Every structure is written in structure tokens, then in C-alpha cells.
mmCIF file of C-alpha atoms in Angstrom:
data_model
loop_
_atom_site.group_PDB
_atom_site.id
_atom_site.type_symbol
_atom_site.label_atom_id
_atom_site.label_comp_id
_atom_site.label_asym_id
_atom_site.label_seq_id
_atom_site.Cartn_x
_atom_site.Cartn_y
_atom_site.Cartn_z
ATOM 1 C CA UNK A 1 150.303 89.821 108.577
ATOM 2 C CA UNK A 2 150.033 89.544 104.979
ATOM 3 C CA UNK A 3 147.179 90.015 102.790
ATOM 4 C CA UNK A 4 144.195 87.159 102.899
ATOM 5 C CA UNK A 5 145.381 86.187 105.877
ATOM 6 C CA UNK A 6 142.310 85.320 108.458
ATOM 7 C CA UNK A 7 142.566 87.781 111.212
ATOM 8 C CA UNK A 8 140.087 88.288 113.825
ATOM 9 C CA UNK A 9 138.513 92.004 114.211
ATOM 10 C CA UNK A 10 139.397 93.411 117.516
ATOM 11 C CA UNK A 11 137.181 96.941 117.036
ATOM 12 C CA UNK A 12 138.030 100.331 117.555
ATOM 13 C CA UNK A 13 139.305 102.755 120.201
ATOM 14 C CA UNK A 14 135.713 104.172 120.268
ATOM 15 C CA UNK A 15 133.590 100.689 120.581
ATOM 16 C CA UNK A 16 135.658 99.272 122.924
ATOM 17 C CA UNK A 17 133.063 96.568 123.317
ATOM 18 C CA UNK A 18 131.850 96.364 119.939
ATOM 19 C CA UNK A 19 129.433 93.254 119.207
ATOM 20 C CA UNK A 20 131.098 92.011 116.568
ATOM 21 C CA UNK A 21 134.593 91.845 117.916
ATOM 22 C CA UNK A 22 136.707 88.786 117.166
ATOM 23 C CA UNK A 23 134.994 87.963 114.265
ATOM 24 C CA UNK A 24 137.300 86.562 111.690
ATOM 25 C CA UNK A 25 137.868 88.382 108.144
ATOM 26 C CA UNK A 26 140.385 88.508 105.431
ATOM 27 C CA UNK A 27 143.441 90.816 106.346
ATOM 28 C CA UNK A 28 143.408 93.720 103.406
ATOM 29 C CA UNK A 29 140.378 92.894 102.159
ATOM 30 C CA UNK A 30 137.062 95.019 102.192
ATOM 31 C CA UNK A 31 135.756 92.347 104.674
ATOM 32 C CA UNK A 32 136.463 94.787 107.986
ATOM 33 C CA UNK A 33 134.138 97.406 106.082
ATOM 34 C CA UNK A 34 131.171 95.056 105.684
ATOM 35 C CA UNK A 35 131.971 93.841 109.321
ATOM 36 C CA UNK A 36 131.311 97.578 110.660
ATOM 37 C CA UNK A 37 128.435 98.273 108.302
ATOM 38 C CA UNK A 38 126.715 95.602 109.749
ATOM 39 C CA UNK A 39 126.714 96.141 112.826
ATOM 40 C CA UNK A 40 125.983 99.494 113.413
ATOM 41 C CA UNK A 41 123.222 102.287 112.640
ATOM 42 C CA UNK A 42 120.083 101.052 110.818
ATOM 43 C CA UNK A 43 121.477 97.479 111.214
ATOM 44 C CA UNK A 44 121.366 97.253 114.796
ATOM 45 C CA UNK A 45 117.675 98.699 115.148
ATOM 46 C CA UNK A 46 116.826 96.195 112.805
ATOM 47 C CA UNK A 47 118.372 93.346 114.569
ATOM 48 C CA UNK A 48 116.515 94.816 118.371
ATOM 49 C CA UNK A 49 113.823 93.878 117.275
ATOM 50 C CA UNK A 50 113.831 90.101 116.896
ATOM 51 C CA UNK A 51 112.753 87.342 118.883
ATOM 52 C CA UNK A 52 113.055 83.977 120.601
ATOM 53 C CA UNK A 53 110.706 81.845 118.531
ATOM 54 C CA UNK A 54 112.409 84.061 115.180
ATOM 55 C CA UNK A 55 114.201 82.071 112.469
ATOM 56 C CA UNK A 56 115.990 84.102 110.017
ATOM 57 C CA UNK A 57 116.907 83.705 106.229
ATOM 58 C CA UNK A 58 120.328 85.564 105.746
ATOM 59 C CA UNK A 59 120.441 86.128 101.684
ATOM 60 C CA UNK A 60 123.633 87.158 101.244
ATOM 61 C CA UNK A 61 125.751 86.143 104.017
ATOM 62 C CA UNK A 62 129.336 87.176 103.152
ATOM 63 C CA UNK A 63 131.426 86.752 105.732
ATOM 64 C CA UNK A 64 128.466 85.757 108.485
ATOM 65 C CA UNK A 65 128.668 89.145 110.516
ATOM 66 C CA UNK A 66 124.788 89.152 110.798
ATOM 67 C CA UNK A 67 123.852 85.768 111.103
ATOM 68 C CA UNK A 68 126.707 85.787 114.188
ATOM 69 C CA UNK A 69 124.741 88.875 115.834
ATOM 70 C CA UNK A 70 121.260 87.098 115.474
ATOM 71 C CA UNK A 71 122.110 84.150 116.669
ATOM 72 C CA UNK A 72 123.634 86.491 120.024
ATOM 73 C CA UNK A 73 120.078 87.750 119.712
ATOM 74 C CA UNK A 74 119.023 84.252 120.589
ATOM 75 C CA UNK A 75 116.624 83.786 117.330
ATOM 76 C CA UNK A 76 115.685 79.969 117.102
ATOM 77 C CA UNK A 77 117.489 79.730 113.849
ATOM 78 C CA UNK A 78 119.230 81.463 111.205
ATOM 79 C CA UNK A 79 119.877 80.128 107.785
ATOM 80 C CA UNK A 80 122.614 81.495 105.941
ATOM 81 C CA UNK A 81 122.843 81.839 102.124
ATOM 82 C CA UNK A 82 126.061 82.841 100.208
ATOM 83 C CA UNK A 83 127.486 81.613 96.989
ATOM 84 C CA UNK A 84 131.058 82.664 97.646
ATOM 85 C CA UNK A 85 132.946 79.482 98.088
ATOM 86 C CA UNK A 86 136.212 81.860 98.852
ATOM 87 C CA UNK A 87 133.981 82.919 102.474
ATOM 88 C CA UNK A 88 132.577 79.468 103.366
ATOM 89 C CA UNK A 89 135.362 79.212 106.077
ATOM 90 C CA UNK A 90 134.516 82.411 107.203
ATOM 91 C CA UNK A 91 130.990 81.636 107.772
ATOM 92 C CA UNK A 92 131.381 78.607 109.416
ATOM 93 C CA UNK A 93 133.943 80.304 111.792
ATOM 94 C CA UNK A 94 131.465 83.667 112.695
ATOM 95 C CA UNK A 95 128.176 81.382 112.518
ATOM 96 C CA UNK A 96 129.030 78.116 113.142
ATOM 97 C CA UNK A 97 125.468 77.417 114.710
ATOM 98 C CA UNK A 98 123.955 78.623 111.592
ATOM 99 C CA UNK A 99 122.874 76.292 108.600
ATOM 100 C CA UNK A 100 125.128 77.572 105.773
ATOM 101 C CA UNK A 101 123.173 77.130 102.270
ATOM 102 C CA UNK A 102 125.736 77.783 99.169
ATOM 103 C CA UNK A 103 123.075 78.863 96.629
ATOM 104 C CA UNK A 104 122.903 82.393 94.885
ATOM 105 C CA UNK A 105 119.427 83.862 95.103
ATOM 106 C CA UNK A 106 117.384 84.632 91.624
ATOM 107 C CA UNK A 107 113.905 84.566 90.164
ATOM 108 C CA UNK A 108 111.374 82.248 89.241
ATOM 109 C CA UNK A 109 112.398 79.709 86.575
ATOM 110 C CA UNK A 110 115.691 80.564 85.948
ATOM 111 C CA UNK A 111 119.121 78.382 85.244
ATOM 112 C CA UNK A 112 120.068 76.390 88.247
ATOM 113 C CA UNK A 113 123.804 77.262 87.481
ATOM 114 C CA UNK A 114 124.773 80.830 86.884
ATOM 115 C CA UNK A 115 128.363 82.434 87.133
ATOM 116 C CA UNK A 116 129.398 84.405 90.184
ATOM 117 C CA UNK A 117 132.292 87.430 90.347
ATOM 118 C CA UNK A 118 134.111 87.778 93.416
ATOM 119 C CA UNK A 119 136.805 90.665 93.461
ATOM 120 C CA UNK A 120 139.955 89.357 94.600
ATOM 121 C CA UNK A 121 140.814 92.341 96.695
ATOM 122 C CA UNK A 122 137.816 94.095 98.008
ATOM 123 C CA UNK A 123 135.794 90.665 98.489
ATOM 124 C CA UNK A 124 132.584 93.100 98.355
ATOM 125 C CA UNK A 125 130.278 93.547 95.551
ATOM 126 C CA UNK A 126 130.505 90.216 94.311
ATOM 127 C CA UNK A 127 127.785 89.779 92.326
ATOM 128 C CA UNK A 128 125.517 87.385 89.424
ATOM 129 C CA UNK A 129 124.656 91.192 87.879
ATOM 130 C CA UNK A 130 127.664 93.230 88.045
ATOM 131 C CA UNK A 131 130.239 92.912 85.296
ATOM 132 C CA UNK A 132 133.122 93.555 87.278
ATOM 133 C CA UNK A 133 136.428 95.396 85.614
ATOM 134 C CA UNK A 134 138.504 94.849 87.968
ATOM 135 C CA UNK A 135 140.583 92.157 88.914
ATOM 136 C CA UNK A 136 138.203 89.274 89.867
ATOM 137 C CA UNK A 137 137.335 85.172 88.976
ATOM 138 C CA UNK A 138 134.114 83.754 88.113
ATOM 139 C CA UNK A 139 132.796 80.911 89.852
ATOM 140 C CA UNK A 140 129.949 78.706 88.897
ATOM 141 C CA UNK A 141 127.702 78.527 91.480
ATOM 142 C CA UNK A 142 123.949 76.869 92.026
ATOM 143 C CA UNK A 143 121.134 78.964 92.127
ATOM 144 C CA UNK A 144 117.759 78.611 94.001
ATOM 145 C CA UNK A 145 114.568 80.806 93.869
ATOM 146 C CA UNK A 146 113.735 83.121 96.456
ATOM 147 C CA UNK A 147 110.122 81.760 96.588
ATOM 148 C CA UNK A 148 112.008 77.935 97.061
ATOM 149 C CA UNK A 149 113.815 79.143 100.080
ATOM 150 C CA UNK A 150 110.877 80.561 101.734
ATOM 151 C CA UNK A 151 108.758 77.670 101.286
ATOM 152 C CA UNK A 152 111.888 75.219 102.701
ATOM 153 C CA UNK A 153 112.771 77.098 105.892
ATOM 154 C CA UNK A 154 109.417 79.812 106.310
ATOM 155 C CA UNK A 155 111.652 82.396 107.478
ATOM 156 C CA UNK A 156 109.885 85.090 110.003
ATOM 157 C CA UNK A 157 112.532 87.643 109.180
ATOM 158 C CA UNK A 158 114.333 87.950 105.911
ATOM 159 C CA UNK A 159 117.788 90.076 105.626
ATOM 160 C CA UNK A 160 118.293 90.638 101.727
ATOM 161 C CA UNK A 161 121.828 92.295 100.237
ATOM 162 C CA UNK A 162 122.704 90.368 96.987
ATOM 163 C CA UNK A 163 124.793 92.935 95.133
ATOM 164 C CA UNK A 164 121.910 93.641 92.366
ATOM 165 C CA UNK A 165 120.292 90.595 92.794
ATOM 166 C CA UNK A 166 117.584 91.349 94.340
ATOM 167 C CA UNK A 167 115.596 93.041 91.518
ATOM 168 C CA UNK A 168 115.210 89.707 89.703
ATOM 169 C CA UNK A 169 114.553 87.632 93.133
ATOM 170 C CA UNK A 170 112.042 89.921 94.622
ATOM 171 C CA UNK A 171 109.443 91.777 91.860
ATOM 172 C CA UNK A 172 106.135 90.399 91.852
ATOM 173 C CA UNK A 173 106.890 88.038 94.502
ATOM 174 C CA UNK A 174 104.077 87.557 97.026
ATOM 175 C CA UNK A 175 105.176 87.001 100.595
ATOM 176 C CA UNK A 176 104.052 84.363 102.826
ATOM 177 C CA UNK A 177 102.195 85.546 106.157
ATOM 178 C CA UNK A 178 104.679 84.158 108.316
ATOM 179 C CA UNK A 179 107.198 86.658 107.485
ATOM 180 C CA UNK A 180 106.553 89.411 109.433
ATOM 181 C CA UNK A 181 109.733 91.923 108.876
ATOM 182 C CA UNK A 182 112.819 92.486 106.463
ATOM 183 C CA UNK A 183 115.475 94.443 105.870
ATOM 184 C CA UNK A 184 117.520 94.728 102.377
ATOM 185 C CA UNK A 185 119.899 96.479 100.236
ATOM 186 C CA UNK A 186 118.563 98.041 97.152
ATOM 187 C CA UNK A 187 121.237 98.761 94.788
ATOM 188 C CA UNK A 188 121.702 101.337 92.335
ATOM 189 C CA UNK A 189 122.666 101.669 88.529
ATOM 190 C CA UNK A 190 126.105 100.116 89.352
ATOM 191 C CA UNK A 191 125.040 97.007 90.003
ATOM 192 C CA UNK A 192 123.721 96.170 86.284
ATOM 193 C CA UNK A 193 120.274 97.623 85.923
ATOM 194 C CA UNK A 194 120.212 101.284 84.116
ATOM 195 C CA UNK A 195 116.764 101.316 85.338
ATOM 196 C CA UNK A 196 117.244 100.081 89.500
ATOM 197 C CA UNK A 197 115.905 103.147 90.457
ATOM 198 C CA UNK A 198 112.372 102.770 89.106
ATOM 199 C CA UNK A 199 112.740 99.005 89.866
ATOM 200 C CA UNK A 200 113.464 99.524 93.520
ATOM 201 C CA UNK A 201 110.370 101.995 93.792
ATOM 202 C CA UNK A 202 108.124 98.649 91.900
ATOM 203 C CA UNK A 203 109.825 96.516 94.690
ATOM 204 C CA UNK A 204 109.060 98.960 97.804
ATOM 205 C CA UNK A 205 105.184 99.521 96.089
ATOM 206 C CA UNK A 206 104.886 95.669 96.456
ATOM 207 C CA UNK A 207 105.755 95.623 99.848
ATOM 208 C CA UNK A 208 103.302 98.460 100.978
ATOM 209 C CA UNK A 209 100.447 96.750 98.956
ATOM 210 C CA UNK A 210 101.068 93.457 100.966
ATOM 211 C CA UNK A 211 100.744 95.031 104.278
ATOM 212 C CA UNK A 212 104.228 96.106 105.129
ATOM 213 C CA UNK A 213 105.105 99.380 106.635
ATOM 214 C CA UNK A 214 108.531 100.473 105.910
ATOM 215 C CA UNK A 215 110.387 102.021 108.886
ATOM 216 C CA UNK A 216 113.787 103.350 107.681
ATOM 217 C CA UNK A 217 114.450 104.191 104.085
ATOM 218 C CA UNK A 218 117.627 105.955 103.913
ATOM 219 C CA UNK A 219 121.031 106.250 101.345
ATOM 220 C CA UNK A 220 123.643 103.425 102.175
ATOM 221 C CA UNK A 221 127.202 104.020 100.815
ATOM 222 C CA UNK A 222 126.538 102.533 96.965
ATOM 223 C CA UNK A 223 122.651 100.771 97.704
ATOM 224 C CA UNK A 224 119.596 102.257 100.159
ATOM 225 C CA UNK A 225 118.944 100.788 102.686
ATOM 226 C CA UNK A 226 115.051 99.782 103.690
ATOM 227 C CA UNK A 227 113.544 97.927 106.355
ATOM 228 C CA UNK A 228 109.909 96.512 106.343
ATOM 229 C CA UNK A 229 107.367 95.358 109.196
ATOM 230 C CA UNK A 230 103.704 93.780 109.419
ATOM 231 C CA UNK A 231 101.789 96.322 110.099
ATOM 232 C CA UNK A 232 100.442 94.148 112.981
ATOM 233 C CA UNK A 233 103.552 93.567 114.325
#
């Protein structure tokens, strides 16, 4: 099996009936990482808690791991968003019920094309904010607003992890009612922003003002990893 080959995941000797198993990803890569990241601790109590009547904005989709396990959770729909035209044939493999949206996620009233780095090797990380060194190629990619999104599909739950981009998409942003829970990936100083720290506690601040309780707030390989509810939920 060479490298970039499609493969499907076939778990480990520990999980022998892991969720995710048979999912496709790219032999070599850093896909098989994300695949198990996503489907396991904080993750997975995130993803017990949806429901039926549920439809559910994926920001950051990569390789479709969890849109595939919401949709098993039998949500009435999942939208998934990823710029990466190198994992579109992923996607539609792992999700194929899903509707796949090719847009990278940014703020109000920016460009409507931006440039995108994907790593040729890792295939994790890509990123509009991160100035990769390493070996990588820049694709030009179309960009909608966060607030655009949720006004076009009115997501109830919202799973955010856009490599940095979520600084720029989410501060000041004031959440419709309908969304009653999240979860995202708040990355650190790696990601482009000297100051993501302070930004991420602005972002979390936001969220508590507008009613959310957050439930799990913990250190996540490079990012942290929150989750958010209605308090009424």
C-alpha cells in the first residue's frame, strides 16, 4: 500500500468495534490520527447528546469522521463544510448523506476568495492562518461568513475546528436561539495569532454572556478543546 492511497480504517486490537471503522483515509497521512481523535473522549460525549429533529453544521469537516458518526446518531441533517478540495472524495465516501459545502469559514465582510495550505503529508493543520514551513500547496478557495451559514441552514448544533480560524469567524458574533449546543477547537499561538490565548478567553466570555454553559474545557494535543450548551437545554 503506498502512500495516499485510500485505505479504509479497520481500528485497533483494543476497540474491536470501534464506530468509526471502515472509514476511508489517506494511507501515511495524519488522516488515521484525526479519525481516532474524533471519535473518542470528549468527542463522543459531545456527540450522546444529540437528537432526532438535530441538524448539524460541521465547520471543518476534513475527512467527514464526524459528520459520518452524527448522521449514525440519526440527526435530521448534517451539513458539512471543508475547503480542502484534496478530501472532497473522502467526504463524500464517510458522509455521503451529508450536504458537502466547499467554503472556508471567516468573519464578517471579508474577501470571498482567500488562499488555503494543505500539508502534503500530514493532511492536518491545513489552515487560511497558519503559514506553513513545511512542504505544502496553496489552494484558492471561496470563503463564506460564519453568520451566512447560520442564517442558510439554522444549525441546532455547531462543531467548529478550523485550524486558527475560528478567532476571526467567531468574536463578537451573536448566536441565533436555535442553536442550542457546540463544540470547537480553540487553537493556540501556532496557528497565527501571538495573542490566541487572550482571544480564546474573549470568545469563551461571549458564549457565557449569551446563555451558554460550557461543560468540558480541557487541553487537546496542539488546540483546547470546549463544548457549550443552552443553559435550558
Amino acid at each position: 500500500m503506498t502512500v495516499g492511497e485510500l485505505c479504509q480504517w479497520q481500528g485497533c486490537e483494543k476497540e474491536h468495534e470501534h464506530p468509526i471503522k471502515g472509514l476511508w483515509y489517506r494511507q501515511g497521512s495524519g488522516d488515521e490520527r484525526v479519525l481516532v481523535e474524533v471519535c473518542g473522549g470528549s468527542y463522543t460525549k459531545f456527540l450522546d447528546k444529540l437528537l432526532s429533529d438535530d441538524i448539524v453544521l460541521d465547520l471543518g469537516t476534513h475527512v467527514g469522521s464526524f459528520s459520518h458518526l452524527a448522521l449514525r446518531h440519526g440527526v435530521s441533517a448534517v451539513i458539512s463544510v471543508e475547503p480542502d478540495p484534496t478530501a472532497v472524495e473522502l467526504i463524500t465516501r464517510n458522509a455521503s448523506k451529508a450536504t458537502l459545502v466547499r467554503v472556508a469559514v471567516v468573519g464578517e465582510g471579508r474577501p470571498k476568495i482567500a488562499e488555503f495550505q494543505v500539508n502534503r503529508t500530514s493532511t492536518w493543520g491545513n489552515s487560511l492562518t497558519y503559514k506553513r514551513e513545511d512542504e505544502h500547496v496553496i489552494f484558492k478557495v471561496r470563503t463564506r461568513s460564519m453568520l451566512s451559514l447560520l442564517k442558510e441552514f439554522r444549525p441546532t448544533i455547531v462543531k467548529i475546528d478550523i485550524e486558527g480560524g475560528e478567532f476571526d469567524a467567531l468574536e463578537s458574533l451573536e448566536w441565533p436561539s436555535y442553536v442550542r449546543g457546540l463544540t470547537i477547537e480553540y487553537h493556540y499561538e501556532w496557528c497565527g495569532y501571538p495573542d490566541a490565548r487572550e482571544r480564546i478567553e474573549r470568545i469563551h466570555q461571549d458564549f457565557l454572556r449569551q446563555g451558554f454553559i460550557c461543560e468540558i474545557k480541557e487541553v487537546y494535543g496542539l488546540a483546547e478543546l470546549a463544548t457549550y450548551w443552552r443553559k435550558d437545554v
